[in-house]
mmCIF file of C-alpha atoms in Angstrom:
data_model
loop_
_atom_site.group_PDB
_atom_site.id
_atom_site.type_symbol
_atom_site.label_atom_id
_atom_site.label_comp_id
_atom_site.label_asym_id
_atom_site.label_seq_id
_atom_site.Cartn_x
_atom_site.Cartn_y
_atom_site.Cartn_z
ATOM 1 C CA UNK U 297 119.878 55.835 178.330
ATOM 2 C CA UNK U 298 117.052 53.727 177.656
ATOM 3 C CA UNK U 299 116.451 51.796 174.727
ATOM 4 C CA UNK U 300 113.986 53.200 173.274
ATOM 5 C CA UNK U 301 115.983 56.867 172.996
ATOM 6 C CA UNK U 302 118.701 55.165 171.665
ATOM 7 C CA UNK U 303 116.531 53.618 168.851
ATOM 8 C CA UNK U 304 115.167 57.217 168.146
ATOM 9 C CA UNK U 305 118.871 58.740 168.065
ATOM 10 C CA UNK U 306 119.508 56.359 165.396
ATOM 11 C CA UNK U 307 116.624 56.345 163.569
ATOM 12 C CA UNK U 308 117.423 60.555 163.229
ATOM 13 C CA UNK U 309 121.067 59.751 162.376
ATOM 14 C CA UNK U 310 120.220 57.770 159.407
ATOM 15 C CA UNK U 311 117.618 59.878 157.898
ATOM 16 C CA UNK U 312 120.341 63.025 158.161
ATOM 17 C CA UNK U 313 122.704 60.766 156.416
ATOM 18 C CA UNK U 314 121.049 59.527 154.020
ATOM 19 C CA UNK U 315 119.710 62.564 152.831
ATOM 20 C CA UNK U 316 123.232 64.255 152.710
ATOM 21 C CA UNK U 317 124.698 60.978 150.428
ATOM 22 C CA UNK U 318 121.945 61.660 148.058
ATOM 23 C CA UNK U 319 123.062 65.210 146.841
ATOM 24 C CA UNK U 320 126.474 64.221 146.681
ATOM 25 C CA UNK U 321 125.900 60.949 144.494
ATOM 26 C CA UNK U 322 124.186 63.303 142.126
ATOM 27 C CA UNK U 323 126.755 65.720 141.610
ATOM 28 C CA UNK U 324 129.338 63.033 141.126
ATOM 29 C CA UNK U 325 127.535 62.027 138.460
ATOM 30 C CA UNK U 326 126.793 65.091 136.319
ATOM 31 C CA UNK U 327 130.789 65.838 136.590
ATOM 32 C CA UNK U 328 131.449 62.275 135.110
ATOM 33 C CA UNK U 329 128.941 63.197 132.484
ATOM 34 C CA UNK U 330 131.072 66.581 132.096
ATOM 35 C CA UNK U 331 134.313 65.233 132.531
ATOM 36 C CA UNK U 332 133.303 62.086 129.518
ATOM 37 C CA UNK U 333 136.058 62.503 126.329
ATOM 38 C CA UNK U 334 134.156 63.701 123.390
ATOM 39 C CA UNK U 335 133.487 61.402 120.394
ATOM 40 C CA UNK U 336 135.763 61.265 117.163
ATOM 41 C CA UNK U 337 133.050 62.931 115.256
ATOM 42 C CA UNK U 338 132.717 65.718 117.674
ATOM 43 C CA UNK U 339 136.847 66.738 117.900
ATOM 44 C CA UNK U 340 136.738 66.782 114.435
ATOM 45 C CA UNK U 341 133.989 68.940 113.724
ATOM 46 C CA UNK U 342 135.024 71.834 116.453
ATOM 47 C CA UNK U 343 138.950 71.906 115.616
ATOM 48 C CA UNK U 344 139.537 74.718 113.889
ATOM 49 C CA UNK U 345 142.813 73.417 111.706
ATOM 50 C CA UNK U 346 139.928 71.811 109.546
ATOM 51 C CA UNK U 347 138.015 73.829 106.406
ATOM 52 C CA UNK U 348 134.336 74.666 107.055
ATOM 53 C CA UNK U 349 131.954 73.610 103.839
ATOM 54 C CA UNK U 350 131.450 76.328 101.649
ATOM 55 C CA UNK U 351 128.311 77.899 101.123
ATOM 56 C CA UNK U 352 125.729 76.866 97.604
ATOM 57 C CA UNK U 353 126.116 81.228 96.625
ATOM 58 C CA UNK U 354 129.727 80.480 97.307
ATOM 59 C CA UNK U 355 129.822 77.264 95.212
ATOM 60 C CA UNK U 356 127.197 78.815 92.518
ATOM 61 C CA UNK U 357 129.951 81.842 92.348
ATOM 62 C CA UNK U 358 132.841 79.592 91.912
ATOM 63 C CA UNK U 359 131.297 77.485 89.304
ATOM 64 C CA UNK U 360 129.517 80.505 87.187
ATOM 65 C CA UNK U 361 131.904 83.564 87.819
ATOM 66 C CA UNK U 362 130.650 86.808 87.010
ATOM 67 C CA UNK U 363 131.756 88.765 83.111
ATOM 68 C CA UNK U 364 132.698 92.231 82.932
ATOM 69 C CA UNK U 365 130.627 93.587 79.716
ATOM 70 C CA UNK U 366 133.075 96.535 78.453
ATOM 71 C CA UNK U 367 131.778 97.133 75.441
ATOM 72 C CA UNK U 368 128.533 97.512 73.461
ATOM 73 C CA UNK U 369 128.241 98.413 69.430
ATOM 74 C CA UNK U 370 126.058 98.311 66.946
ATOM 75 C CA UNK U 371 126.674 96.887 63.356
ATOM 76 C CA UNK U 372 124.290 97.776 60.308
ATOM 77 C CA UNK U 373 124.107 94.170 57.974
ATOM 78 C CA UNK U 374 122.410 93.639 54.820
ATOM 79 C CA UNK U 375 119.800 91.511 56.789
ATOM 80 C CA UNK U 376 119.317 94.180 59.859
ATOM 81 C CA UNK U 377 121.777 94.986 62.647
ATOM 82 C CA UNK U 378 124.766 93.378 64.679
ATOM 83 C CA UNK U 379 124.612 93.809 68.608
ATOM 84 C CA UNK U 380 127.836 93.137 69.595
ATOM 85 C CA UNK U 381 128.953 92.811 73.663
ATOM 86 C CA UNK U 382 133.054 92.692 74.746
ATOM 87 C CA UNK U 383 134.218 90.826 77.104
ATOM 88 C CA UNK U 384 137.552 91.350 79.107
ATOM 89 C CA UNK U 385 137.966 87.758 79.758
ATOM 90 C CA UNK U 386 135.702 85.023 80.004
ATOM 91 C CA UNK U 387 132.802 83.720 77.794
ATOM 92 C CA UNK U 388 128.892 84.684 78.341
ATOM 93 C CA UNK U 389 126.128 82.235 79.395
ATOM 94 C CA UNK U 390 123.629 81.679 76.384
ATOM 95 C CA UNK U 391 121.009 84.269 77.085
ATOM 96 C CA UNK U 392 116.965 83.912 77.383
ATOM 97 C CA UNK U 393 115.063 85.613 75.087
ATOM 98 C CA UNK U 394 111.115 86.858 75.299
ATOM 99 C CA UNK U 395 109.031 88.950 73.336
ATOM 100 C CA UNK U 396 106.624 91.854 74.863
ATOM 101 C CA UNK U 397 104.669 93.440 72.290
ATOM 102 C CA UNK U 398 106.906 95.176 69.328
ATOM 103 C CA UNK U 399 110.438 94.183 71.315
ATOM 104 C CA UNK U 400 112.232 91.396 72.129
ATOM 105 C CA UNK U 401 113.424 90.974 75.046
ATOM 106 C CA UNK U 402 117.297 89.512 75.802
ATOM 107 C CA UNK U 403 118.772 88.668 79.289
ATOM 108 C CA UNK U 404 121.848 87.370 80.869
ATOM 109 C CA UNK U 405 122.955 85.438 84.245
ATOM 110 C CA UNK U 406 126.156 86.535 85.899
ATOM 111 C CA UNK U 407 127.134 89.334 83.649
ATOM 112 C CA UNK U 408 127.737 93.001 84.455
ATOM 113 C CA UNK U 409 127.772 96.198 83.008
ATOM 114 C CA UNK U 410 131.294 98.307 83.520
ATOM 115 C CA UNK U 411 130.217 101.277 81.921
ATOM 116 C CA UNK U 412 126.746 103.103 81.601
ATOM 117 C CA UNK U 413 123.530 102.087 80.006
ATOM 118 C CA UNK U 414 123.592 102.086 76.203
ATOM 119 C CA UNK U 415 120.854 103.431 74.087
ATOM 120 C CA UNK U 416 120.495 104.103 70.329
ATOM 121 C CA UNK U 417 117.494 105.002 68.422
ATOM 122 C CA UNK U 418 116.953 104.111 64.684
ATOM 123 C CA UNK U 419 119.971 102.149 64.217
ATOM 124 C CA UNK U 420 119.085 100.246 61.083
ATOM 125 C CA UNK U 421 115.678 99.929 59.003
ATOM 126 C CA UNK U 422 112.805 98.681 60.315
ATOM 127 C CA UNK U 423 114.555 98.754 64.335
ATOM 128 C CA UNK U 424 113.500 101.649 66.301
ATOM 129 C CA UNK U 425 115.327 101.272 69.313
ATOM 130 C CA UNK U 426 117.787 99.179 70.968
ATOM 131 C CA UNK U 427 118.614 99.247 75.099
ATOM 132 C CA UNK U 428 121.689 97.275 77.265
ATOM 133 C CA UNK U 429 120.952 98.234 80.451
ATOM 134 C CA UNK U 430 121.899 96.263 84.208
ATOM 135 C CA UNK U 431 119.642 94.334 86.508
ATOM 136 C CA UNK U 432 119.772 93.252 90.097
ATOM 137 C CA UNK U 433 121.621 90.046 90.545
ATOM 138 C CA UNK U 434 123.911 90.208 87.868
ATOM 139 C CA UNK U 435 121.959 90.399 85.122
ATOM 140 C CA UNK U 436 122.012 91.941 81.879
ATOM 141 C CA UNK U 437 119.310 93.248 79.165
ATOM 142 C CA UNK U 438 118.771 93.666 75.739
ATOM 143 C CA UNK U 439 115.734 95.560 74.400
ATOM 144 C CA UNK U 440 115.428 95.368 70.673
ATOM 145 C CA UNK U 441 112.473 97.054 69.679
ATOM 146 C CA UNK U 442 111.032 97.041 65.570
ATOM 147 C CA UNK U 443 108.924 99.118 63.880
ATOM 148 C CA UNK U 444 105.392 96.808 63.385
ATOM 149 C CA UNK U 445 106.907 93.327 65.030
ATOM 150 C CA UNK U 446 109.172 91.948 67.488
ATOM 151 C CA UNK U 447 113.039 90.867 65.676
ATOM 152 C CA UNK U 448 114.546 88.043 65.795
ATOM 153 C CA UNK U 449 117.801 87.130 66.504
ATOM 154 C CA UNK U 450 120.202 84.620 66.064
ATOM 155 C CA UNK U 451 123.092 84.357 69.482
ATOM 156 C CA UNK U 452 126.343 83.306 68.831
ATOM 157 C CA UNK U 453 129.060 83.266 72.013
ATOM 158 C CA UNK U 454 132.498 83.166 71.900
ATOM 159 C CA UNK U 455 135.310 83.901 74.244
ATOM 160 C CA UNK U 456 135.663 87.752 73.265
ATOM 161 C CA UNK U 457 131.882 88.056 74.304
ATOM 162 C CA UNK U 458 128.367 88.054 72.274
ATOM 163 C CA UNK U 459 126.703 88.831 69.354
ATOM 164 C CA UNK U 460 123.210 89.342 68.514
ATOM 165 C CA UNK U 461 122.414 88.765 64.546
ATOM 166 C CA UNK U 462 119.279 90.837 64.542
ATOM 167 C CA UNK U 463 116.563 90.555 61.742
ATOM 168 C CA UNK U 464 113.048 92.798 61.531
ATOM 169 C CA UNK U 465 110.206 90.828 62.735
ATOM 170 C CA UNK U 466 107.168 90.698 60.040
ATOM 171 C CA UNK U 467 103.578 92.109 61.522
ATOM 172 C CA UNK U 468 100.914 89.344 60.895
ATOM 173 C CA UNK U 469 98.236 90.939 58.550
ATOM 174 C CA UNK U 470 94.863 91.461 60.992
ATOM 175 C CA UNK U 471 96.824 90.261 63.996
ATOM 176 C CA UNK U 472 96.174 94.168 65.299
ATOM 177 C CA UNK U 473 92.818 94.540 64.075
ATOM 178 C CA UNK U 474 90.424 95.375 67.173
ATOM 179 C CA UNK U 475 86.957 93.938 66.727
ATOM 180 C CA UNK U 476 84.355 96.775 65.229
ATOM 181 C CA UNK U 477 82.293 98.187 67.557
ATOM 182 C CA UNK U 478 79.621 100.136 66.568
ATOM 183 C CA UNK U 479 77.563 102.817 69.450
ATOM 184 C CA UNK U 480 74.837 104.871 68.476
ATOM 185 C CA UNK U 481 74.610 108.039 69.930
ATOM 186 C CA UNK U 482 71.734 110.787 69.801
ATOM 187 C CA UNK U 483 72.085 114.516 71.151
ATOM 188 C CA UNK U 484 68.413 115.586 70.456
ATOM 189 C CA UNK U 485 66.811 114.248 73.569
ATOM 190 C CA UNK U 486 69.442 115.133 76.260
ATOM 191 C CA UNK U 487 71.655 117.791 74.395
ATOM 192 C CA UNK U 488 74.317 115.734 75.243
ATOM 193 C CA UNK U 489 76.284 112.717 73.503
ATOM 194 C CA UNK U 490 74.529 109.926 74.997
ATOM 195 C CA UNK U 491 73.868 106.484 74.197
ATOM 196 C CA UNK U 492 70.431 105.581 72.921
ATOM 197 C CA UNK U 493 70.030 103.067 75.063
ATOM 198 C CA UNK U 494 70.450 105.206 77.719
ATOM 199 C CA UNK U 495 67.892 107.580 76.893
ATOM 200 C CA UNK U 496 64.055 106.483 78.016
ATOM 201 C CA UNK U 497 62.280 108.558 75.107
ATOM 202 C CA UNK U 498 61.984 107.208 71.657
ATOM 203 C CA UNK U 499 64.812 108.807 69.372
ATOM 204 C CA UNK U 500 65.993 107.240 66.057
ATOM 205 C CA UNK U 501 68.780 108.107 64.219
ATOM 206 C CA UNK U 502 69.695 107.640 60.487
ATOM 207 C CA UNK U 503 73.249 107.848 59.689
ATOM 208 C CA UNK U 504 75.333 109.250 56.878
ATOM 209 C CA UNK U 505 75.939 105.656 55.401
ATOM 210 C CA UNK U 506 72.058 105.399 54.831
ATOM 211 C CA UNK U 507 71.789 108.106 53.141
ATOM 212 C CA UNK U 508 74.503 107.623 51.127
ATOM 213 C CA UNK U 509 73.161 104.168 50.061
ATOM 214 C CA UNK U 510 69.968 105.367 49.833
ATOM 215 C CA UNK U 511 71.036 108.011 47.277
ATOM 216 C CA UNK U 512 68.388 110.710 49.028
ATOM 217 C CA UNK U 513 68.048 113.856 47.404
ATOM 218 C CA UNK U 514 65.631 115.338 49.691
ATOM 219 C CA UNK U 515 65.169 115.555 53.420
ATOM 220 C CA UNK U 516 61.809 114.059 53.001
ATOM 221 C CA UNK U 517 63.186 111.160 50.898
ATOM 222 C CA UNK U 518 65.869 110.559 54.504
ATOM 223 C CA UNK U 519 63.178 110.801 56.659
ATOM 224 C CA UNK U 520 60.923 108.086 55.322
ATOM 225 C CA UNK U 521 63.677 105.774 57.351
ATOM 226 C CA UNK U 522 62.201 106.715 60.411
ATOM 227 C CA UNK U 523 58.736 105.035 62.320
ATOM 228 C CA UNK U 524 56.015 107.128 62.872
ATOM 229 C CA UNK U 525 56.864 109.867 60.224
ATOM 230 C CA UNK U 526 55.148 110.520 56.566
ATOM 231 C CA UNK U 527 56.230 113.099 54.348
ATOM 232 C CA UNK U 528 54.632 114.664 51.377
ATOM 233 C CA UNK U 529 56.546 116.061 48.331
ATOM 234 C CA UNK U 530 56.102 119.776 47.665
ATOM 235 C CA UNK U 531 57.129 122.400 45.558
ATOM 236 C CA UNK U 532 60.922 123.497 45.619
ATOM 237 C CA UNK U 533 60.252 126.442 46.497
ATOM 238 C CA UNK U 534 58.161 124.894 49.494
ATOM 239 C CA UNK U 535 59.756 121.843 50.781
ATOM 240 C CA UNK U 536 58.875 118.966 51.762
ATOM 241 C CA UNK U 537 55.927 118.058 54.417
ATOM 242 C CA UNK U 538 56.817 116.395 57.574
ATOM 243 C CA UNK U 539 54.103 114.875 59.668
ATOM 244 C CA UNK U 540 55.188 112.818 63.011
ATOM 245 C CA UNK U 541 52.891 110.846 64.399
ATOM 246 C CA UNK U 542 49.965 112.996 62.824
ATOM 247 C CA UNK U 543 51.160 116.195 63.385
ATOM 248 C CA UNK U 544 53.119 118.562 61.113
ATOM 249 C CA UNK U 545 52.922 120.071 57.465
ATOM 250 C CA UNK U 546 54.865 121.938 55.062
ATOM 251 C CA UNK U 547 55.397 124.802 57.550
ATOM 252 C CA UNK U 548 56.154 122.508 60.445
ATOM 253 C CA UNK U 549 58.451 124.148 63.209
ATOM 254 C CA UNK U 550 59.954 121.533 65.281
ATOM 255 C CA UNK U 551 63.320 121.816 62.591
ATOM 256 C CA UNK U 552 66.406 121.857 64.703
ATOM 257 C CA UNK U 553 69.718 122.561 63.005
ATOM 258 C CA UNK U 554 72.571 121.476 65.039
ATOM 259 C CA UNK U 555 70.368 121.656 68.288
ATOM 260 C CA UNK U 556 69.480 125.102 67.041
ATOM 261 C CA UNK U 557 65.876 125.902 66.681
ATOM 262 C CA UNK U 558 65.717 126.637 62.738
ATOM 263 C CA UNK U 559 61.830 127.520 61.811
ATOM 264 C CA UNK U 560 62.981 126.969 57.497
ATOM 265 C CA UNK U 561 64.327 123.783 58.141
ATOM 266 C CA UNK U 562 62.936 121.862 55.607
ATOM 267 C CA UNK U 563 63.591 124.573 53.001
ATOM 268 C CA UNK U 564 67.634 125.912 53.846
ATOM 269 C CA UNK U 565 68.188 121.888 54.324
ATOM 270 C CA UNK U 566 66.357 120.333 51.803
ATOM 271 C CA UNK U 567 69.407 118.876 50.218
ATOM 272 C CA UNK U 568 71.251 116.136 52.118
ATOM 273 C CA UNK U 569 74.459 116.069 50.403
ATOM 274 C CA UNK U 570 76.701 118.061 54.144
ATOM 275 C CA UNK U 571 74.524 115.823 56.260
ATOM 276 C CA UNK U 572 75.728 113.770 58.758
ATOM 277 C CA UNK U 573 73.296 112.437 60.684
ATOM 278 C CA UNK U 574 68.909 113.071 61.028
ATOM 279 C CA UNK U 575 67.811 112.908 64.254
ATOM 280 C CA UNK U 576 63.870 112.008 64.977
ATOM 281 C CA UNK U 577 62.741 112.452 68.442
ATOM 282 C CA UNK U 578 59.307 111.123 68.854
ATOM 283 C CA UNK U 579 56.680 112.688 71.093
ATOM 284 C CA UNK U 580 56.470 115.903 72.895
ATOM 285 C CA UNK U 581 59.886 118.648 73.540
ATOM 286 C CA UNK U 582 58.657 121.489 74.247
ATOM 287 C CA UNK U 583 60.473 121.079 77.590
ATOM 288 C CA UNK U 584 63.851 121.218 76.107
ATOM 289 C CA UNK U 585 63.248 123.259 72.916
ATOM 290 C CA UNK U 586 59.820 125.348 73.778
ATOM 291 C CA UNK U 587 57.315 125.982 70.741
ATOM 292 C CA UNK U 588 57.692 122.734 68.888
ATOM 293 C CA UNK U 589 54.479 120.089 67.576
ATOM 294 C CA UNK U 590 53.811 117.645 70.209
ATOM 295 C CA UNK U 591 54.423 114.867 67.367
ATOM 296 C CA UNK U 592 58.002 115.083 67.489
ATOM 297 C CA UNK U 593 61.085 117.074 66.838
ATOM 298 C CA UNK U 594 63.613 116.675 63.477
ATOM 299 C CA UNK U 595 67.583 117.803 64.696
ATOM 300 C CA UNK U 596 69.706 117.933 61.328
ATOM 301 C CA UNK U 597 73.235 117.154 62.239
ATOM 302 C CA UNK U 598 75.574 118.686 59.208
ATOM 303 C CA UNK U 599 79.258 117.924 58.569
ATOM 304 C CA UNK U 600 82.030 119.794 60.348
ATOM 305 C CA UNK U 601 84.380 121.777 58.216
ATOM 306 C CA UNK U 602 87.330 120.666 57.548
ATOM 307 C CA UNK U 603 90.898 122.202 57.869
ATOM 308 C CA UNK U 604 91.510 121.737 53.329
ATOM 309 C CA UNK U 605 88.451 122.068 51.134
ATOM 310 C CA UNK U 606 86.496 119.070 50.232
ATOM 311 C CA UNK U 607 84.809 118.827 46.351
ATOM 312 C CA UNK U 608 82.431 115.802 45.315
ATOM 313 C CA UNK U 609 80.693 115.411 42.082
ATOM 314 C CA UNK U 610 77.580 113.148 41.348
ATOM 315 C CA UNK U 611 75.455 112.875 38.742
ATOM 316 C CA UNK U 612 72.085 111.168 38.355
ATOM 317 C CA UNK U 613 71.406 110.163 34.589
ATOM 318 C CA UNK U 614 67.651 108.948 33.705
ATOM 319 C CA UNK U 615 64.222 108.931 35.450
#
């Protein structure tokens, strides 16, 4: 054998080997990193002859355990009522309390209810209704509800369970008062009960309390509130003369009477005292109500009847 295939043969030999010792060095090492004892900290935390933490509901239940509510009555006092809540064993956490509207509003933590839902109506003066019913996640409420306000209540908690001194809340003079709000509304141009302002025509309207205050005894007198009309004083056995915007007279035929066409208005209606309301539609209608002066058109609105009679007396003394 020459040299130089000798040099090859080992040349081959020691590649082969080396890259068989490589593997194997490897392995050795992950099973020493296998095979390693586990630390103190370790052992202790997988053996199971030690007691795993307990959980914060656990701990919360432990600390705050849960009361059986087995009773519920009501007590009538000099001062209001007495909401009383047995306990088999074990004292109530002090409630929260919270007003909505007429009712206040009592709940408590970790309590439940053993029975059913109690509800009483009227069970003292001035307290319309009072409610224990259950809630999710051991809760309790109390519904006390008055007659104008929200009670009050004083708690007090003992070991036999809770009581509720309950006095009637006192409504704040004006604190329900909405603000006025005042929307005049005309049927003569639409037939309908329509803002004013949502009418493009010119329409006035003179309510009851003006003529009240104006003291009218005539329909002419009531119409001398509205723009654009003049009226004449006639005979009583003639009425009055209406002329809007320039046209009109005694005889004038564009009277309505509850949107009713009415050709004696001014004489049937010439006294305003079951008036309600004068309508004055200005400019031409013969659209809506046919033969009427293209001035404008008069709609007398008169009171409704009523279910009981109605008497009113007033007397005018001088000139």
């Amino acid at each position: 054998m020459t040299k130089l295939g000798l040099m090859v043969r080992l040349i081959v030999a020691l590649s082969v080997a080396g890259g068989f010792a490589l593997p194997v060095q490897a392995e050795g090492r992950d099973n020493e990193l296998i095979n390693e004892p586990l630390d103190k900290a370790s052992k202790q935390f997988l053996s199971p002859s030690l007691p795993l933490p307990l959980s914060l509901s656990s701990q919360t239940l432990a600390q705050n355990p849960i009361v059986q509510i087995t009773n519920v009555r009501l007590e009538e006092t000099d001062t209001g009522l007495q909401v009383i809540l047995e306990t088999a064993d074990g004292e109530l956490p002090t409630p929260t309390t919270s007003i909505s509207g007429d009712a206040l509003v009592v709940e408590i933590d970790n309590a439940v209810l053993t029975g059913e839902e109690f509800e009483q109506f009227g069970p003292a003066e001035e307290i319309v209704f009072v409610q224990v019913s259950a809630l999710s996640s051991n809760r309790v409420q109390i519904v006390i509800t008055g007659t104008d306000a929200a009670p009050t209540a004083d708690i007090g908690t003992d070991t036999a369970g809770l009581t509720l001194s309950v006095m009637p809340g006192i409504a704040q003079a004006g604190a329900t008062d909405e603000p006025l709000r005042l929307v005049v509304t005309g049927e003569v141009g639409t037939r309908t009960d329509t803002s004013l302002r949502d009418i493009p025509q010119a329409i006035q309207v003179i309510p009851q309390v003006v003529i009240e205050e104006q003291n009218a005894l005539r329909l002419g007198e009531v119409l001398r509130n509205a723009s654009g009309v003049v009226t004449t004083t006639g005979r009583a056995q003639e009425g009055d003369g209406v002329y809007i915007r320039g046209f009109g007279g005694p005889f004038n035929s564009s009277f309505l009477r509850n949107g009713i066409r009415d050709e004696n208005g001014p004489f049937i209606i010439a006294d305003p005292v079951n008036i309600e309301r004068v309508e004055v539609l200005k400019g031409p209608a013969s659209v809506l109500y046919g033969e009427v002066t293209p001035g404008g058109t008069v709609n007398i609105i008169t009171e409704k009847p009523l279910s009981e009679p109605s008497y009113e007396v007033e007397a005018t003394v001088g000139e």
